[in-house]
Amino acid sequence: MRSSSVHSSNRDSMICGVVANISSRFGWSLFWTRIISAVFIILNPVFGLLTYFLLAWILSK
């Protein structure tokens, strides 16, 4: 049980580490970089499905 908590904390630190690296490299705010990256991660499947349905609708004509 303890190893699963270690894996989840490593995963969180990996994601936050990447965002922290991006924000420090470009001089952006860490808070806003985390917010924007979370929005992109959440909306990515939505954009993919929207594009798929749009292309299926256009190509069916």
PDB file of N, CA and C in Angstrom:
ATOM      1  N   MET A   1       0.820  -1.185   0.000  1.00  0.00           N
ATOM      2  CA  MET A   1       0.000   0.000   0.000  1.00  0.00           C
ATOM      3  C   MET A   1       0.862   1.245   0.000  1.00  0.00           C
ATOM      4  N   ARG A   2       1.976   1.146   0.657  1.00  0.00           N
ATOM      5  CA  ARG A   2       2.846   2.299   0.756  1.00  0.00           C
ATOM      6  C   ARG A   2       3.487   2.638  -0.590  1.00  0.00           C
ATOM      7  N   SER A   3       3.794   1.629  -1.388  1.00  0.00           N
ATOM      8  CA  SER A   3       4.423   1.887  -2.680  1.00  0.00           C
ATOM      9  C   SER A   3       3.489   2.625  -3.624  1.00  0.00           C
ATOM     10  N   SER A   4       2.174   2.398  -3.522  1.00  0.00           N
ATOM     11  CA  SER A   4       1.249   3.112  -4.402  1.00  0.00           C
ATOM     12  C   SER A   4       1.197   4.593  -4.066  1.00  0.00           C
ATOM     13  N   SER A   5       1.330   4.941  -2.780  1.00  0.00           N
ATOM     14  CA  SER A   5       1.350   6.354  -2.419  1.00  0.00           C
ATOM     15  C   SER A   5       2.640   7.015  -2.894  1.00  0.00           C
ATOM     16  N   VAL A   6       3.725   6.254  -2.943  1.00  0.00           N
ATOM     17  CA  VAL A   6       4.986   6.799  -3.443  1.00  0.00           C
ATOM     18  C   VAL A   6       4.866   7.068  -4.933  1.00  0.00           C
ATOM     19  N   HIS A   7       4.229   6.151  -5.665  1.00  0.00           N
ATOM     20  CA  HIS A   7       4.078   6.335  -7.105  1.00  0.00           C
ATOM     21  C   HIS A   7       3.198   7.534  -7.419  1.00  0.00           C
ATOM     22  N   SER A   8       2.119   7.725  -6.678  1.00  0.00           N
ATOM     23  CA  SER A   8       1.248   8.862  -6.958  1.00  0.00           C
ATOM     24  C   SER A   8       1.941  10.175  -6.646  1.00  0.00           C
ATOM     25  N   SER A   9       2.747  10.230  -5.591  1.00  0.00           N
ATOM     26  CA  SER A   9       3.456  11.471  -5.288  1.00  0.00           C
ATOM     27  C   SER A   9       4.544  11.746  -6.322  1.00  0.00           C
ATOM     28  N   ASN A  10       5.173  10.695  -6.859  1.00  0.00           N
ATOM     29  CA  ASN A  10       6.165  10.894  -7.912  1.00  0.00           C
ATOM     30  C   ASN A  10       5.513  11.410  -9.180  1.00  0.00           C
ATOM     31  N   ARG A  11       4.330  10.923  -9.494  1.00  0.00           N
ATOM     32  CA  ARG A  11       3.627  11.366 -10.683  1.00  0.00           C
ATOM     33  C   ARG A  11       3.243  12.842 -10.553  1.00  0.00           C
ATOM     34  N   ASP A  12       2.747  13.246  -9.377  1.00  0.00           N
ATOM     35  CA  ASP A  12       2.384  14.641  -9.154  1.00  0.00           C
ATOM     36  C   ASP A  12       3.602  15.543  -9.258  1.00  0.00           C
ATOM     37  N   SER A  13       4.707  15.105  -8.675  1.00  0.00           N
ATOM     38  CA  SER A  13       5.905  15.941  -8.731  1.00  0.00           C
ATOM     39  C   SER A  13       6.474  15.996 -10.138  1.00  0.00           C
ATOM     40  N   MET A  14       6.271  14.929 -10.926  1.00  0.00           N
ATOM     41  CA  MET A  14       6.757  14.952 -12.292  1.00  0.00           C
ATOM     42  C   MET A  14       5.980  15.973 -13.115  1.00  0.00           C
ATOM     43  N   ILE A  15       4.660  15.997 -12.986  1.00  0.00           N
ATOM     44  CA  ILE A  15       3.848  16.951 -13.730  1.00  0.00           C
ATOM     45  C   ILE A  15       4.145  18.368 -13.277  1.00  0.00           C
ATOM     46  N   CYS A  16       4.191  18.577 -11.966  1.00  0.00           N
ATOM     47  CA  CYS A  16       4.489  19.921 -11.448  1.00  0.00           C
ATOM     48  C   CYS A  16       5.913  20.322 -11.781  1.00  0.00           C
ATOM     49  N   GLY A  17       6.835  19.374 -11.844  1.00  0.00           N
ATOM     50  CA  GLY A  17       8.218  19.678 -12.205  1.00  0.00           C
ATOM     51  C   GLY A  17       8.346  20.138 -13.632  1.00  0.00           C
ATOM     52  N   VAL A  18       7.611  19.519 -14.540  1.00  0.00           N
ATOM     53  CA  VAL A  18       7.635  19.928 -15.938  1.00  0.00           C
ATOM     54  C   VAL A  18       7.060  21.332 -16.088  1.00  0.00           C
ATOM     55  N   VAL A  19       5.951  21.600 -15.414  1.00  0.00           N
ATOM     56  CA  VAL A  19       5.335  22.922 -15.483  1.00  0.00           C
ATOM     57  C   VAL A  19       6.256  23.961 -14.851  1.00  0.00           C
ATOM     58  N   ALA A  20       6.901  23.621 -13.752  1.00  0.00           N
ATOM     59  CA  ALA A  20       7.835  24.550 -13.113  1.00  0.00           C
ATOM     60  C   ALA A  20       9.031  24.838 -14.011  1.00  0.00           C
ATOM     61  N   ASN A  21       9.504  23.817 -14.715  1.00  0.00           N
ATOM     62  CA  ASN A  21      10.617  24.007 -15.635  1.00  0.00           C
ATOM     63  C   ASN A  21      10.218  24.921 -16.788  1.00  0.00           C
ATOM     64  N   ILE A  22       9.035  24.722 -17.336  1.00  0.00           N
ATOM     65  CA  ILE A  22       8.551  25.572 -18.433  1.00  0.00           C
ATOM     66  C   ILE A  22       8.396  27.009 -17.957  1.00  0.00           C
ATOM     67  N   SER A  23       7.788  27.202 -16.788  1.00  0.00           N
ATOM     68  CA  SER A  23       7.563  28.566 -16.308  1.00  0.00           C
ATOM     69  C   SER A  23       8.873  29.270 -15.973  1.00  0.00           C
ATOM     70  N   SER A  24       9.840  28.560 -15.430  1.00  0.00           N
ATOM     71  CA  SER A  24      11.122  29.210 -15.123  1.00  0.00           C
ATOM     72  C   SER A  24      11.923  29.492 -16.376  1.00  0.00           C
ATOM     73  N   ARG A  25      11.806  28.634 -17.382  1.00  0.00           N
ATOM     74  CA  ARG A  25      12.550  28.841 -18.622  1.00  0.00           C
ATOM     75  C   ARG A  25      12.070  30.081 -19.368  1.00  0.00           C
ATOM     76  N   PHE A  26      10.757  30.305 -19.395  1.00  0.00           N
ATOM     77  CA  PHE A  26      10.214  31.446 -20.128  1.00  0.00           C
ATOM     78  C   PHE A  26       9.919  32.648 -19.239  1.00  0.00           C
ATOM     79  N   GLY A  27      10.121  32.511 -17.933  1.00  0.00           N
ATOM     80  CA  GLY A  27       9.896  33.620 -17.019  1.00  0.00           C
ATOM     81  C   GLY A  27       8.428  33.882 -16.733  1.00  0.00           C
ATOM     82  N   TRP A  28       7.605  32.850 -16.831  1.00  0.00           N
ATOM     83  CA  TRP A  28       6.172  33.003 -16.598  1.00  0.00           C
ATOM     84  C   TRP A  28       5.856  32.747 -15.133  1.00  0.00           C
ATOM     85  N   SER A  29       4.649  33.135 -14.725  1.00  0.00           N
ATOM     86  CA  SER A  29       4.172  32.868 -13.377  1.00  0.00           C
ATOM     87  C   SER A  29       3.877  31.375 -13.237  1.00  0.00           C
ATOM     88  N   LEU A  30       4.359  30.779 -12.166  1.00  0.00           N
ATOM     89  CA  LEU A  30       4.150  29.348 -11.947  1.00  0.00           C
ATOM     90  C   LEU A  30       2.679  29.037 -11.746  1.00  0.00           C
ATOM     91  N   PHE A  31       1.964  29.900 -11.028  1.00  0.00           N
ATOM     92  CA  PHE A  31       0.541  29.679 -10.774  1.00  0.00           C
ATOM     93  C   PHE A  31      -0.242  29.644 -12.084  1.00  0.00           C
ATOM     94  N   TRP A  32      -0.050  30.655 -12.928  1.00  0.00           N
ATOM     95  CA  TRP A  32      -0.820  30.710 -14.175  1.00  0.00           C
ATOM     96  C   TRP A  32      -0.393  29.628 -15.161  1.00  0.00           C
ATOM     97  N   THR A  33       0.861  29.257 -15.131  1.00  0.00           N
ATOM     98  CA  THR A  33       1.313  28.166 -15.995  1.00  0.00           C
ATOM     99  C   THR A  33       0.653  26.860 -15.580  1.00  0.00           C
ATOM    100  N   ARG A  34       0.508  26.626 -14.280  1.00  0.00           N
ATOM    101  CA  ARG A  34      -0.182  25.414 -13.806  1.00  0.00           C
ATOM    102  C   ARG A  34      -1.654  25.442 -14.178  1.00  0.00           C
ATOM    103  N   ILE A  35      -2.300  26.595 -14.038  1.00  0.00           N
ATOM    104  CA  ILE A  35      -3.723  26.708 -14.390  1.00  0.00           C
ATOM    105  C   ILE A  35      -3.932  26.451 -15.874  1.00  0.00           C
ATOM    106  N   ILE A  36      -3.131  27.092 -16.721  1.00  0.00           N
ATOM    107  CA  ILE A  36      -3.281  26.936 -18.177  1.00  0.00           C
ATOM    108  C   ILE A  36      -2.977  25.503 -18.602  1.00  0.00           C
ATOM    109  N   SER A  37      -1.946  24.886 -18.026  1.00  0.00           N
ATOM    110  CA  SER A  37      -1.641  23.503 -18.396  1.00  0.00           C
ATOM    111  C   SER A  37      -2.752  22.558 -17.945  1.00  0.00           C
ATOM    112  N   ALA A  38      -3.358  22.800 -16.787  1.00  0.00           N
ATOM    113  CA  ALA A  38      -4.475  21.963 -16.337  1.00  0.00           C
ATOM    114  C   ALA A  38      -5.670  22.104 -17.271  1.00  0.00           C
ATOM    115  N   VAL A  39      -5.939  23.317 -17.736  1.00  0.00           N
ATOM    116  CA  VAL A  39      -7.047  23.533 -18.678  1.00  0.00           C
ATOM    117  C   VAL A  39      -6.782  22.803 -19.984  1.00  0.00           C
ATOM    118  N   PHE A  40      -5.543  22.886 -20.495  1.00  0.00           N
ATOM    119  CA  PHE A  40      -5.216  22.179 -21.734  1.00  0.00           C
ATOM    120  C   PHE A  40      -5.310  20.670 -21.569  1.00  0.00           C
ATOM    121  N   ILE A  41      -4.903  20.143 -20.421  1.00  0.00           N
ATOM    122  CA  ILE A  41      -4.982  18.701 -20.185  1.00  0.00           C
ATOM    123  C   ILE A  41      -6.437  18.243 -20.131  1.00  0.00           C
ATOM    124  N   ILE A  42      -7.289  19.041 -19.507  1.00  0.00           N
ATOM    125  CA  ILE A  42      -8.707  18.684 -19.394  1.00  0.00           C
ATOM    126  C   ILE A  42      -9.417  18.812 -20.736  1.00  0.00           C
ATOM    127  N   LEU A  43      -9.097  19.870 -21.499  1.00  0.00           N
ATOM    128  CA  LEU A  43      -9.806  20.124 -22.747  1.00  0.00           C
ATOM    129  C   LEU A  43      -9.256  19.356 -23.944  1.00  0.00           C
ATOM    130  N   ASN A  44      -8.123  18.727 -23.807  1.00  0.00           N
ATOM    131  CA  ASN A  44      -7.533  18.021 -24.936  1.00  0.00           C
ATOM    132  C   ASN A  44      -8.468  16.954 -25.513  1.00  0.00           C
ATOM    133  N   PRO A  45      -9.091  16.087 -24.724  1.00  0.00           N
ATOM    134  CA  PRO A  45     -10.014  15.116 -25.312  1.00  0.00           C
ATOM    135  C   PRO A  45     -11.227  15.783 -25.971  1.00  0.00           C
ATOM    136  N   VAL A  46     -11.657  16.900 -25.418  1.00  0.00           N
ATOM    137  CA  VAL A  46     -12.803  17.601 -25.998  1.00  0.00           C
ATOM    138  C   VAL A  46     -12.465  18.102 -27.392  1.00  0.00           C
ATOM    139  N   PHE A  47     -11.285  18.706 -27.560  1.00  0.00           N
ATOM    140  CA  PHE A  47     -10.878  19.202 -28.870  1.00  0.00           C
ATOM    141  C   PHE A  47     -10.697  18.060 -29.861  1.00  0.00           C
ATOM    142  N   GLY A  48     -10.167  16.940 -29.394  1.00  0.00           N
ATOM    143  CA  GLY A  48      -9.994  15.790 -30.273  1.00  0.00           C
ATOM    144  C   GLY A  48     -11.321  15.236 -30.768  1.00  0.00           C
ATOM    145  N   LEU A  49     -12.291  15.111 -29.860  1.00  0.00           N
ATOM    146  CA  LEU A  49     -13.608  14.616 -30.269  1.00  0.00           C
ATOM    147  C   LEU A  49     -14.331  15.608 -31.172  1.00  0.00           C
ATOM    148  N   LEU A  50     -14.198  16.876 -30.874  1.00  0.00           N
ATOM    149  CA  LEU A  50     -14.829  17.900 -31.703  1.00  0.00           C
ATOM    150  C   LEU A  50     -14.264  17.874 -33.118  1.00  0.00           C
ATOM    151  N   THR A  51     -12.962  17.759 -33.241  1.00  0.00           N
ATOM    152  CA  THR A  51     -12.330  17.669 -34.560  1.00  0.00           C
ATOM    153  C   THR A  51     -12.764  16.409 -35.282  1.00  0.00           C
ATOM    154  N   TYR A  52     -12.847  15.294 -34.579  1.00  0.00           N
ATOM    155  CA  TYR A  52     -13.271  14.038 -35.195  1.00  0.00           C
ATOM    156  C   TYR A  52     -14.689  14.140 -35.749  1.00  0.00           C
ATOM    157  N   PHE A  53     -15.608  14.658 -34.942  1.00  0.00           N
ATOM    158  CA  PHE A  53     -16.988  14.769 -35.404  1.00  0.00           C
ATOM    159  C   PHE A  53     -17.129  15.793 -36.527  1.00  0.00           C
ATOM    160  N   LEU A  54     -16.381  16.852 -36.471  1.00  0.00           N
ATOM    161  CA  LEU A  54     -16.425  17.853 -37.536  1.00  0.00           C
ATOM    162  C   LEU A  54     -15.919  17.278 -38.851  1.00  0.00           C
ATOM    163  N   LEU A  55     -14.802  16.561 -38.802  1.00  0.00           N
ATOM    164  CA  LEU A  55     -14.275  15.930 -40.017  1.00  0.00           C
ATOM    165  C   LEU A  55     -15.205  14.829 -40.524  1.00  0.00           C
ATOM    166  N   ALA A  56     -15.805  14.062 -39.640  1.00  0.00           N
ATOM    167  CA  ALA A  56     -16.736  13.021 -40.072  1.00  0.00           C
ATOM    168  C   ALA A  56     -17.953  13.638 -40.726  1.00  0.00           C
ATOM    169  N   TRP A  57     -18.398  14.769 -40.218  1.00  0.00           N
ATOM    170  CA  TRP A  57     -19.554  15.439 -40.801  1.00  0.00           C
ATOM    171  C   TRP A  57     -19.214  16.038 -42.170  1.00  0.00           C
ATOM    172  N   ILE A  58     -18.037  16.647 -42.283  1.00  0.00           N
ATOM    173  CA  ILE A  58     -17.639  17.264 -43.554  1.00  0.00           C
ATOM    174  C   ILE A  58     -17.362  16.194 -44.607  1.00  0.00           C
ATOM    175  N   LEU A  59     -16.681  15.127 -44.228  1.00  0.00           N
ATOM    176  CA  LEU A  59     -16.308  14.101 -45.196  1.00  0.00           C
ATOM    177  C   LEU A  59     -17.477  13.203 -45.590  1.00  0.00           C
ATOM    178  N   SER A  60     -18.539  13.224 -44.826  1.00  0.00           N
ATOM    179  CA  SER A  60     -19.687  12.399 -45.195  1.00  0.00           C
ATOM    180  C   SER A  60     -20.503  13.020 -46.315  1.00  0.00           C
ATOM    181  N   LYS A  61     -20.293  14.284 -46.577  1.00  0.00           N
ATOM    182  CA  LYS A  61     -21.055  14.968 -47.632  1.00  0.00           C
ATOM    183  C   LYS A  61     -20.458  14.773 -48.991  1.00  0.00           C
TER     184      LYS A  61
END
